[in-house]
Coordinates of C-alpha atoms and ligand atoms in Angstrom, one line a residue:
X7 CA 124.8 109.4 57.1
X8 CA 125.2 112.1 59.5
X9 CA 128.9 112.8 59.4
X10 CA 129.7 116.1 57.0
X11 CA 130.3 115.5 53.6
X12 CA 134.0 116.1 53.2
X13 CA 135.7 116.7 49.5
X14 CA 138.0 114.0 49.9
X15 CA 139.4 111.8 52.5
X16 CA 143.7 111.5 51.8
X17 CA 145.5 108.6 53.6
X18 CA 148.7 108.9 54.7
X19 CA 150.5 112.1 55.2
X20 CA 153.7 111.3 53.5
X21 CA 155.2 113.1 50.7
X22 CA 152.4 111.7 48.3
X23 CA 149.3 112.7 51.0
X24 CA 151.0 116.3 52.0
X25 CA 151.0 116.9 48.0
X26 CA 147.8 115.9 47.5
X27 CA 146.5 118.2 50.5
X28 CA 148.6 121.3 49.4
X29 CA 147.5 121.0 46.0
X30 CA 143.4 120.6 47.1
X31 CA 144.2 123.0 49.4
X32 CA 145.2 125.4 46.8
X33 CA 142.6 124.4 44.2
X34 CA 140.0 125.1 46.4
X35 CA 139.1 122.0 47.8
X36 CA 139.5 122.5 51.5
X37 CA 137.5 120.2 53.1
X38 CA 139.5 117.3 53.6
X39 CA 141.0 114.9 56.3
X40 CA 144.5 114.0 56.2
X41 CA 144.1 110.6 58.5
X42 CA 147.6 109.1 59.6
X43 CA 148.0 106.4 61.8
X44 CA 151.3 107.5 63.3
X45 CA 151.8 110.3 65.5
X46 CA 154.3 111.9 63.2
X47 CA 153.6 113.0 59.5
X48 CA 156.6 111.9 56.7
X49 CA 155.9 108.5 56.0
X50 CA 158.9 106.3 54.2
X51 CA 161.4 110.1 55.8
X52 CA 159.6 109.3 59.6
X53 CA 159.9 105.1 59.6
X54 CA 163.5 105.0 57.9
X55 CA 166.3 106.9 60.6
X56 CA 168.5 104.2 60.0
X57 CA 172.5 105.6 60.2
X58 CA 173.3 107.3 57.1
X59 CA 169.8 107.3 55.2
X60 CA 169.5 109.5 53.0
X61 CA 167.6 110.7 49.7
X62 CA 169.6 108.9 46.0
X63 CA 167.7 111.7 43.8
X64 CA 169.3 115.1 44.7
X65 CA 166.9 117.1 47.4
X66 CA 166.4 119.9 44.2
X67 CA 164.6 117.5 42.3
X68 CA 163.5 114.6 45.4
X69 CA 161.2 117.8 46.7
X70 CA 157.7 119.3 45.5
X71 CA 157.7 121.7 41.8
X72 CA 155.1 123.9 43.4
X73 CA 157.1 124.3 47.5
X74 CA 161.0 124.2 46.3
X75 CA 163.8 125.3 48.6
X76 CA 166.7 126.9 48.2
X77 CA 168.9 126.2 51.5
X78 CA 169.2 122.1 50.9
X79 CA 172.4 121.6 52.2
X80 CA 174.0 119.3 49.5
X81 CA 173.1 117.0 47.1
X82 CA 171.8 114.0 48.9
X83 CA 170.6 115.2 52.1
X84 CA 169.9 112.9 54.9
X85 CA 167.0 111.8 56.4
X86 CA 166.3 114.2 59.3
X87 CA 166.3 117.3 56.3
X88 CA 163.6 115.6 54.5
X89 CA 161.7 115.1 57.1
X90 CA 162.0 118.8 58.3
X91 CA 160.5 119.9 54.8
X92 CA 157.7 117.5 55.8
X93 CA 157.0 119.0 58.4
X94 CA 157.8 122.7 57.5
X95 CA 155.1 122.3 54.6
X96 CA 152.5 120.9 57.4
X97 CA 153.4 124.3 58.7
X98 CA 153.7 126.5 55.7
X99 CA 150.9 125.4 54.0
X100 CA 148.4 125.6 56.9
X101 CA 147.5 121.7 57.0
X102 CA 147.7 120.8 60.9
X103 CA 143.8 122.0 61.3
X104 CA 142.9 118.8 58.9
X105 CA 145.6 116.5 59.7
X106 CA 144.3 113.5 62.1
X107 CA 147.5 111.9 63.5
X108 CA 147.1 108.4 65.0
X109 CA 144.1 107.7 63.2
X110 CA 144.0 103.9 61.5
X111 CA 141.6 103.1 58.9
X112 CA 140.1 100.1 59.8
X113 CA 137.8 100.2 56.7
X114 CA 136.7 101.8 53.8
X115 CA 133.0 101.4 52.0
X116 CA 131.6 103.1 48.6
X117 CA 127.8 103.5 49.5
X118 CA 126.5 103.6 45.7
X119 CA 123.2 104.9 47.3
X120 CA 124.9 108.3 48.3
X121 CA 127.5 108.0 46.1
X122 CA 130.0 108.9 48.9
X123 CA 132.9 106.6 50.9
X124 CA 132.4 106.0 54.6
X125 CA 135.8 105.8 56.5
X126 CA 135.0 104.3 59.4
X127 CA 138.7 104.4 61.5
X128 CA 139.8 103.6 65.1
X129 CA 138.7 107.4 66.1
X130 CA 135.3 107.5 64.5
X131 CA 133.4 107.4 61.0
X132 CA 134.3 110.1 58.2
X133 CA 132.2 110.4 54.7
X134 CA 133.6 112.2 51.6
X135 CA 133.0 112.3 48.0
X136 CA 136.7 111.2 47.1
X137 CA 138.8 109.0 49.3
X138 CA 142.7 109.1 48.2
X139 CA 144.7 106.2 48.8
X140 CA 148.4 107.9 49.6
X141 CA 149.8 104.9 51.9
X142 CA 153.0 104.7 49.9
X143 CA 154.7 102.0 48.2
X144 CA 157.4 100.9 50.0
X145 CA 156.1 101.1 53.7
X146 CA 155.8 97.4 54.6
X147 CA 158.8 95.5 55.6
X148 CA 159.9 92.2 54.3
X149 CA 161.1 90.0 56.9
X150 CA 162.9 86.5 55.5
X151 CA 161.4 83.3 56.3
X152 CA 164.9 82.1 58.3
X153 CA 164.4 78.8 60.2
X154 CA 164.7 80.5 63.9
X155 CA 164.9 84.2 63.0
X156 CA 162.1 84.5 66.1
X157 CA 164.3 82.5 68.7
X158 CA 167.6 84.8 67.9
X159 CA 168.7 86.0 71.5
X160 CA 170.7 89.2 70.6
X161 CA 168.3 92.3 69.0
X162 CA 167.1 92.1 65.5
X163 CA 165.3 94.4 63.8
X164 CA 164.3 95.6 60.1
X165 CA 166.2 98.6 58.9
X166 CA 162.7 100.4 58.6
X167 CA 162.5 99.7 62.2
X168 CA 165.9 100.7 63.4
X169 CA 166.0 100.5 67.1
X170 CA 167.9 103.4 68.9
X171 CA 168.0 102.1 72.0
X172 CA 171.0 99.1 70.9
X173 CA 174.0 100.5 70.8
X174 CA 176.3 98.7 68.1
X175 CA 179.7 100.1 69.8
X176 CA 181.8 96.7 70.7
X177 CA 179.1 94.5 69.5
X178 CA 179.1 91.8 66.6
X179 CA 176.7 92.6 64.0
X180 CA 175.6 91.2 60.6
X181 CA 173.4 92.9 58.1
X182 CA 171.0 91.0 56.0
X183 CA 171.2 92.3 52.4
X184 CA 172.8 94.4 49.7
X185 CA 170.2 96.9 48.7
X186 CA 169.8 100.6 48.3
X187 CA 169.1 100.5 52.4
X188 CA 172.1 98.3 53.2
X189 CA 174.6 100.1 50.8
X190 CA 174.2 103.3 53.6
X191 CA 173.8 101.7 56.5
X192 CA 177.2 99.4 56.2
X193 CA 178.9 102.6 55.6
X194 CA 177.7 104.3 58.5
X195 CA 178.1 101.8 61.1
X196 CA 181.4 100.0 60.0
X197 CA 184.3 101.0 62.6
X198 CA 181.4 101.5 65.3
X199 CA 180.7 97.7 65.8
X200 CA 183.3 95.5 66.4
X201 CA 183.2 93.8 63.6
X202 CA 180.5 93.8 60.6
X203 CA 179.2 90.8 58.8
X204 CA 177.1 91.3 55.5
X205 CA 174.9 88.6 54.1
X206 CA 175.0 89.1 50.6
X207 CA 172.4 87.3 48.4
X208 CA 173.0 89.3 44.7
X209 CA 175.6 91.8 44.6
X210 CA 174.0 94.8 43.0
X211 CA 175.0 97.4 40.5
X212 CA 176.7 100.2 42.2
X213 CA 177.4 103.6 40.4
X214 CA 179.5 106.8 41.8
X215 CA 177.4 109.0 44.1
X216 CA 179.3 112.2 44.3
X217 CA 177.4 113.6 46.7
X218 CA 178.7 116.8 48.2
X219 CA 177.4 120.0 50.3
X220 CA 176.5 123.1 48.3
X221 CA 178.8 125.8 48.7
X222 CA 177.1 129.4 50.1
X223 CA 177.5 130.8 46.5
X224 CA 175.7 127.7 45.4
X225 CA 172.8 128.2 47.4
X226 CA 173.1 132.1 46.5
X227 CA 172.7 131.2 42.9
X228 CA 169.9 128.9 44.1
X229 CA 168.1 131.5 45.8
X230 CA 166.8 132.8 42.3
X231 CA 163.7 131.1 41.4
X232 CA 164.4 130.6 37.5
X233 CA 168.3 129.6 38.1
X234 CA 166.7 126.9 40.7
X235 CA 164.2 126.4 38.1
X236 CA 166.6 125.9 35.4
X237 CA 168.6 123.6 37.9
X238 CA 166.0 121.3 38.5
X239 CA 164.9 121.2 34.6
X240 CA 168.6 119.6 34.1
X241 CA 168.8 117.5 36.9
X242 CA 165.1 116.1 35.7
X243 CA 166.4 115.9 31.9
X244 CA 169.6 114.2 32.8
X245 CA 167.4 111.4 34.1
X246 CA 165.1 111.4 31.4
X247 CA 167.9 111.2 29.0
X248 CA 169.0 107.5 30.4
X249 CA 165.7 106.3 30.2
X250 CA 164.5 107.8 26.5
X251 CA 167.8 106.3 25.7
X252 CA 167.1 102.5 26.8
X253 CA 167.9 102.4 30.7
X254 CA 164.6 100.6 30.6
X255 CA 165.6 98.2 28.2
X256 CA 168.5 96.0 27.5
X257 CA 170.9 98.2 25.3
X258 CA 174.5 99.8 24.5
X259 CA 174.3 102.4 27.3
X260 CA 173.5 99.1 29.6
X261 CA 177.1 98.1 28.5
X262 CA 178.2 101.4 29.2
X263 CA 176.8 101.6 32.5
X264 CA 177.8 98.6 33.7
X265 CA 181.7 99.5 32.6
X266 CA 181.8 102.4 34.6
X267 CA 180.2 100.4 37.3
X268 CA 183.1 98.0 37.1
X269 CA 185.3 100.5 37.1
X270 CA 184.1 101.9 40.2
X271 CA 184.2 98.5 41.5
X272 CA 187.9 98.2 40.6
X273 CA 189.3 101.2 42.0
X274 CA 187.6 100.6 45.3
X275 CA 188.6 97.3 46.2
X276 CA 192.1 96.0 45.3
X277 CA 191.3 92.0 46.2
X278 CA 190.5 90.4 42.7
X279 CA 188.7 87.3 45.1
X280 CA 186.2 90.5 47.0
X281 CA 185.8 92.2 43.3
X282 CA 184.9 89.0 41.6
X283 CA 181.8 88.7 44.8
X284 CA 180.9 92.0 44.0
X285 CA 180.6 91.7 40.8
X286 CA 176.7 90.8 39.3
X287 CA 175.7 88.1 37.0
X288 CA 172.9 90.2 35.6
X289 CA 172.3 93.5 33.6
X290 CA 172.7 96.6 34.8
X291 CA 169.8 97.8 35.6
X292 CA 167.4 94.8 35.9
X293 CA 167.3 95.5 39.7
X294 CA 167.8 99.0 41.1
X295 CA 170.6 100.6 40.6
X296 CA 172.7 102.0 43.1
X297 CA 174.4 105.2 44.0
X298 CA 177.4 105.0 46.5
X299 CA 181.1 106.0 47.4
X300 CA 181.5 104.1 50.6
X301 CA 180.2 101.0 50.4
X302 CA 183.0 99.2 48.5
X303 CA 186.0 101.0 51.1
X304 CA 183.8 100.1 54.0
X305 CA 184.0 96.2 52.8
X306 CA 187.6 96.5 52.3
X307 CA 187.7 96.9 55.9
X308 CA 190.0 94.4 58.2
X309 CA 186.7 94.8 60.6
X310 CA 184.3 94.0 58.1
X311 CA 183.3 91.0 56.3
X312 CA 181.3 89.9 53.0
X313 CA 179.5 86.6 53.3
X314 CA 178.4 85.5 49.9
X315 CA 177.1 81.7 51.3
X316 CA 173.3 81.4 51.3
X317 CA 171.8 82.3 54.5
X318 CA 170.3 78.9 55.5
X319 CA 168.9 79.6 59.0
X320 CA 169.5 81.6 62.3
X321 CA 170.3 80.5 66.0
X322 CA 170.3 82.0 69.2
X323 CA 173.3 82.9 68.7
X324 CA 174.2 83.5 65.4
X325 CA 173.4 83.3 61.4
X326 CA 174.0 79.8 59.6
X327 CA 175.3 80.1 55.9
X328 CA 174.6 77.1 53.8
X329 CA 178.4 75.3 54.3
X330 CA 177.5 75.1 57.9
X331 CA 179.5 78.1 59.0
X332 CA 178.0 79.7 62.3
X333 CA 178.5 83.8 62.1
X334 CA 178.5 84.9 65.8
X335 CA 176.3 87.8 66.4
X336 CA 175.1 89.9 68.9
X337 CA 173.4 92.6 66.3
X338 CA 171.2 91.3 63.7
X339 CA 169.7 93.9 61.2
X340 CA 167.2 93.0 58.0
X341 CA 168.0 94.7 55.3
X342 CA 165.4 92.9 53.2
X343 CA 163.4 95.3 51.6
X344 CA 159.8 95.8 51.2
X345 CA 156.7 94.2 50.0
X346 CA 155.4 96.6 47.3
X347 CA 151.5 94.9 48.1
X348 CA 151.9 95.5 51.7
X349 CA 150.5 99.0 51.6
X350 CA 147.1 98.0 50.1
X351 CA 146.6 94.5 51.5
X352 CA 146.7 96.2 54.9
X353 CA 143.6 97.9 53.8
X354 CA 140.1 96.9 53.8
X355 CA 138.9 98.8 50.8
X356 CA 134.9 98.0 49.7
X357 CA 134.2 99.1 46.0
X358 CA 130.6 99.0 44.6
X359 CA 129.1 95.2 44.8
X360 CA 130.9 95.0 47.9
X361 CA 134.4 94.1 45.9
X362 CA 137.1 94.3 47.7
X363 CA 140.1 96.0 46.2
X364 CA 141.7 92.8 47.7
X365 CA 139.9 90.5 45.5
X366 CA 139.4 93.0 42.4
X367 CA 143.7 92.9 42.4
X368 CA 143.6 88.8 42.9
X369 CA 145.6 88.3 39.7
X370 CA 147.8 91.2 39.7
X371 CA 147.3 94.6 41.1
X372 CA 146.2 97.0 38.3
X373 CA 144.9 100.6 37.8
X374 CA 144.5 103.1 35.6
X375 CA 147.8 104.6 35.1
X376 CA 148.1 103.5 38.5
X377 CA 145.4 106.2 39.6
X378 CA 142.0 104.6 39.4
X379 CA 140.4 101.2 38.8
X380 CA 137.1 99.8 37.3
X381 CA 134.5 98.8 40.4
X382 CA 135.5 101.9 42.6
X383 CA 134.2 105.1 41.8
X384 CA 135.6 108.2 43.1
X385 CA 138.9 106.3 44.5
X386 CA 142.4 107.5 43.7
X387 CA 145.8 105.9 44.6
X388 CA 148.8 107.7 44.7
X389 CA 151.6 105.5 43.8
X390 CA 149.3 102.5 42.9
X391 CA 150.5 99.8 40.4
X392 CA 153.3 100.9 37.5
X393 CA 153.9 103.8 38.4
X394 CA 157.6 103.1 39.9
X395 CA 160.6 104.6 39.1
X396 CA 164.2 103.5 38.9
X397 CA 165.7 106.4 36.8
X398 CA 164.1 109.4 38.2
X399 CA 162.3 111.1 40.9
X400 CA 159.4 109.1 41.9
X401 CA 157.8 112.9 42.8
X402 CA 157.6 113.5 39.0
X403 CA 154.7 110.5 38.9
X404 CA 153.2 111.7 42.4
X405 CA 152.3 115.0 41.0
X406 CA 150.9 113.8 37.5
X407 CA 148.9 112.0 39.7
X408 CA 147.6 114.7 42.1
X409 CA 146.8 117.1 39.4
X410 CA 144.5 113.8 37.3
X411 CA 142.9 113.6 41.0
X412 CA 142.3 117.2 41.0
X413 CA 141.0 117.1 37.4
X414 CA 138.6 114.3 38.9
X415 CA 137.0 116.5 41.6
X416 CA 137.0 119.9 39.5
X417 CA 134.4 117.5 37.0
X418 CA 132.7 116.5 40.2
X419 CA 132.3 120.1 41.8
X420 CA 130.1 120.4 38.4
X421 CA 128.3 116.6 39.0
X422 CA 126.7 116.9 42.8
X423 CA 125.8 113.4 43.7
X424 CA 127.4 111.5 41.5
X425 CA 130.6 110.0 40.8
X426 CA 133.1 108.7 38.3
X427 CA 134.6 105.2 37.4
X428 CA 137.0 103.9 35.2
X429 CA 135.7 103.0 32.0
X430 CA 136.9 98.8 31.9
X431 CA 137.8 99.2 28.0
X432 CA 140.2 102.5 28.7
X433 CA 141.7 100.9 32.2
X434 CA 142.2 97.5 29.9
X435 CA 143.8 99.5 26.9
X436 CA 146.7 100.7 29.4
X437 CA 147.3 97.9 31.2
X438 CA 148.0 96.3 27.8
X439 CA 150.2 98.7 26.6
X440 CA 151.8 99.0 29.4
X441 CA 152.5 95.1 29.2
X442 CA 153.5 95.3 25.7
X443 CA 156.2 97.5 26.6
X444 CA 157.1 94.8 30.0
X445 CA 157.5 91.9 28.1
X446 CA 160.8 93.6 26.4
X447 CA 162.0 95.3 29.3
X448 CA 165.1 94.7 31.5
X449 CA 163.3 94.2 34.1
X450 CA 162.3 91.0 32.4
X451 CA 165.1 90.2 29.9
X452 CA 168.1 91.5 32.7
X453 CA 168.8 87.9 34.1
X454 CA 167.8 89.0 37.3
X455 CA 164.3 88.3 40.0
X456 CA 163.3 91.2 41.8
X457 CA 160.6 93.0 44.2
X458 CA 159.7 94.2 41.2
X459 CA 157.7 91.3 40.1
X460 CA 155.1 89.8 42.0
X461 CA 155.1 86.1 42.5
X462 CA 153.4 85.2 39.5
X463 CA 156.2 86.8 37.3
X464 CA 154.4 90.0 36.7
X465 CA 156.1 93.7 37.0
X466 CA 153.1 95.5 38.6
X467 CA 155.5 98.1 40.2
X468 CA 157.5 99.9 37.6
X469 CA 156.7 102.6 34.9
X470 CA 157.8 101.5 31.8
X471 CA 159.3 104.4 30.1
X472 CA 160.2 107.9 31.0
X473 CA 158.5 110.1 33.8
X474 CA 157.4 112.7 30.9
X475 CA 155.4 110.2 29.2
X476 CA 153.8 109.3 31.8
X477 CA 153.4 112.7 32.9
X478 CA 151.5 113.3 29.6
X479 CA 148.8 110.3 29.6
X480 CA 148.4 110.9 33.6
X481 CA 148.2 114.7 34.1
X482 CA 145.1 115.6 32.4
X483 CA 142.3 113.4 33.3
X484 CA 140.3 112.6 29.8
X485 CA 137.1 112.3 30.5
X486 CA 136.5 109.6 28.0
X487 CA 138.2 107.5 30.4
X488 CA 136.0 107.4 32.9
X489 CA 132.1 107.2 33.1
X490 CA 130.0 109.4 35.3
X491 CA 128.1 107.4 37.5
X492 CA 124.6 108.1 39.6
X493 CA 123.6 107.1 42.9
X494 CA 122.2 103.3 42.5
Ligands
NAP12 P1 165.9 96.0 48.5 O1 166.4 96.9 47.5 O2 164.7 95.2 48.2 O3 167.1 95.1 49.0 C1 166.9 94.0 49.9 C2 168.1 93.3 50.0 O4 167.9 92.2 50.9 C3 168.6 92.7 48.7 O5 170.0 92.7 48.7 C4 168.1 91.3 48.8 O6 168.9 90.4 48.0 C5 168.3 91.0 50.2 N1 167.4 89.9 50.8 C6 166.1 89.9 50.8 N2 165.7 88.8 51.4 C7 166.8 88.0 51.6 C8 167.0 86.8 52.2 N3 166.0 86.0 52.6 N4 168.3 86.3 52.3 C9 169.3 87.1 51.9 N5 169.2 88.3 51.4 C10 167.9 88.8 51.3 O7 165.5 96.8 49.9 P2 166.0 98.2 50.4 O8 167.5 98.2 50.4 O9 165.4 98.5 51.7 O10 165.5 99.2 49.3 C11 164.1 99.1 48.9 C12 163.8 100.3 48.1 O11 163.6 101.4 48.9 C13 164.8 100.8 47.1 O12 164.8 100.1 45.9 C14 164.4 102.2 46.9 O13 163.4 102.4 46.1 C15 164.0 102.6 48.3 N6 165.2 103.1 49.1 C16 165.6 104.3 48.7 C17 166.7 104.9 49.4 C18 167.1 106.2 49.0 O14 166.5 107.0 48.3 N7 168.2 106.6 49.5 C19 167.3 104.2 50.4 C20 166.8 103.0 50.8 C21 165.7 102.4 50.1 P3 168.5 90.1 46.5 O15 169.1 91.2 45.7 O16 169.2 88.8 46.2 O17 167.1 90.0 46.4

């Protein structure tokens, strides 16, 4: 091989791949490549500029521990802020020299002679010890399988993929979908387009958001590292709370939840016929749950209207609900979500034996607290299987999991030549406790099907209990988990 050996190799330069960089970075570990395919860092904060996107965990706890800010300007700041922090801590933190933009990974091979992955990607072949798989969870969009969705003759597009260049002013759109994308986008564009149809399959959960700007003195006070500390330790806590307290389970703060829910419900819509479609069949919680104060009052709108028939099929010139009924539409946006296996099937990852993570994950994508599996030594993912959140900020999991990477290559800087793989007894210990815990959650015992399961049945995308305890099993890599391996 006569590329230099690199450290490690970090995919995707979104917020999981920036903190993996900054932390290496400041560990020591400088030689690494950042390789992005776009030509913009920020991954899920570049792709989604939809109207009104925005953060649901507040900026002082949806941002890094170790690069905080004081100036967020409220709550739940949009889109275009996160993305500026992106891009500020490309900047700040002296990453640009190392980050490849518009670089694809076309494939990536563990040579157990070398003990090293080859990268080989549309601009050329990089080797490094560690290759970290940062490619994010949500990233690839779900289109439905509508009868004619191809042959629709107005402009359709994903809301991951919102296209600039329509104008909505005047026009007849529909949305596709109630979920946490749809919930702002409605919002946002309702009273732009002349009138708004939304598809609604499930009517989801939908808690008060309250955001609102900080005030100068607010940010004053936020200026001080251990107030802003202090800040961020309740905002964390608060979450934790509704988790340690059965928000992952079926229990009496479900009831409680879902009360104030209705009663959000209630005071925003005054038709009893629109409440009763708004209202879900299943428990709080089961599917995520969502934070908003203009969704409902943008569906009590005279120019806006809730369609609660099946979608059956689309036309040229419209959507078809299952009683027959053609919507006229000019506008067609999908709302649909993501598939949570997208970002790894995409990839063409080679293990030792020439496995393929592909057919190592054939009955259920699993990992080592979502980190590291059996069969592929010196690979981490960041945000791999289980390590979801609903309840808190899915950051908290990102940097348990950069700091058990870290652990991984400090043990290797001692090791030269060699590498380390998941012991098969430790990774199958977790996965069945993990399980364990499943099987009783409300992800399964809610009433509801979700992205959450794959199509076998199986949750492979959430964390199971609160962020801390993962935080504690995930943090510090125990070396009894994992087996030292030499060159073969
Ligand atoms: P989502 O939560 O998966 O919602 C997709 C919506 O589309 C659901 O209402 C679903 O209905 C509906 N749908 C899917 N296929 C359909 C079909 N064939 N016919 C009719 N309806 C269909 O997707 P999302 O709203 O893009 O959110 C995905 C995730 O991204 C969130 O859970 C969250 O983690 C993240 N996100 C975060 C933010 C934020 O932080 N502010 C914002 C947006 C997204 P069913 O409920 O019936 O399946």
């Amino acid at each position: 091989m006569s590329a230099p050996v690199l450290d490690l190799i970090i995919v995707g330069a979104g917020f999981s791949g920036l903190a993996m960089a900054i932390r290496a970075d400041r560990a020591g570990f400088s030689r690494f490549a950042i390789l992005e395919k776009a030509d913009r860092i920020g991954g899920t904060w570049r792709d989604n500029t939809y109207p009104g996107a925005a953060s649901d965990v507040p900026a002082h706890l949806y941002s890094l521990s170790f690069a905080p800010r004081s100036g967020w300007s409220r709550l739940f700041p949009a889109q275009g802020e996160i993305q500026a922090y992106l891009e500020d801590l490309v900047a700040e933190n002296g990453l640009g020299d190392r980050l490849r933009l518009g670089t694809t990974v076309r494939r990536a091979s563990f040579d157990a002679a070398s003990c090293l992955w080859r990268v080989e990607t549309d601009r050329g072949l990089l080797v490094a010890r560690v290759l970290v798989g940062a490619v994010g969870a949500l990233h690839q969009p779900a289109r439905p399988a509508l009868p004619g969705l191809d042959g629709f003759a107005g402009a359709c597009f994903h809301s991951a993929e919102w296209d600039h260049r329509r104008t909505l002013a005047g026009r007849r759109v529909g949305v596709i979908g109630t979920g946490a994308s749809a919930v702002q986008i409605v919002p946002a564009i309702a009273g732009t387009a002349a009138h708004l149809t939304v598809f609604q399959r499930n009517p989801p959960w939908i808690l008060p958001r309250h955001d609102r700007p900080y005030s100068a003195g607010a940010k004053a006070f936020l200026r001080i590292g251990a107030l802003r500390r202090l800040y961020r330790a309740s905002l964390f806590w608060r979450r934790e709370l509704t988790a340690l307290f059965g928000f992952t389970r079926v229990s009496w703060l479900t009831a409680g939840a879902e009360a104030l829910a209705r009663s959000h419900l209630k005071t925003a819509i005054a038709d009893p016929d629109l409440r009763r479609r708004l209202t879900p069949s299943y428990r709080l919680g089961c599917k995520r749950v969502l934070l908003s104060d203009d969704f409902y009052p943008a569906l009590g709108r005279p120019d806006v209207s809730l369609v609660t028939e099946p979608v059956r099929a689309v036309r040229p010139g419209g959507v078809v609900t299952a009683d027959g009924t053609e919507h006229p539409l000019d506008v067609l946006i999908l709302a649909t979500g993501f598939s949570p296996s997208g970002s790894y099937d995409r990839l063409d990852i080679v293990g030792r034996g020439g496995r393929t993570l592909a057919q190592a994950w054939r009955d259920g994508a699993d990992a080592l607290h979502g980190v590291a599996m059996t069969g592929f030594p010196n690979l981490f993912l960041l945000l791999g299987p289980n390590t979801g959140l609903g309840h808190n900020s899915v950051l908290a999991m990102v940097e348990a999991q950069v700091e058990h990477v870290l652990g991984a290559l400090a043990w290797l800087r001692d090791h030269p030549g060699r590498a380390l793989e998941v012991r098969p007894e430790a990774q199958a210990r977790v996965r069945a406790a993990i399980d364990a815990r499943l099987a009783d959650s409300i992800w399964a015992r809610g009433g509801c099907g979700s992205w959450y399961l794959d199509a076998a049945g199986r949750n492979r995308t959430l964390w199971p209990g609160t962020a801390t305890s993962y935080r504690r099993q995930t943090k510090r890599l125990r070396r009894g988990d994992y087996a030292l391996i030499g060159p073969a």
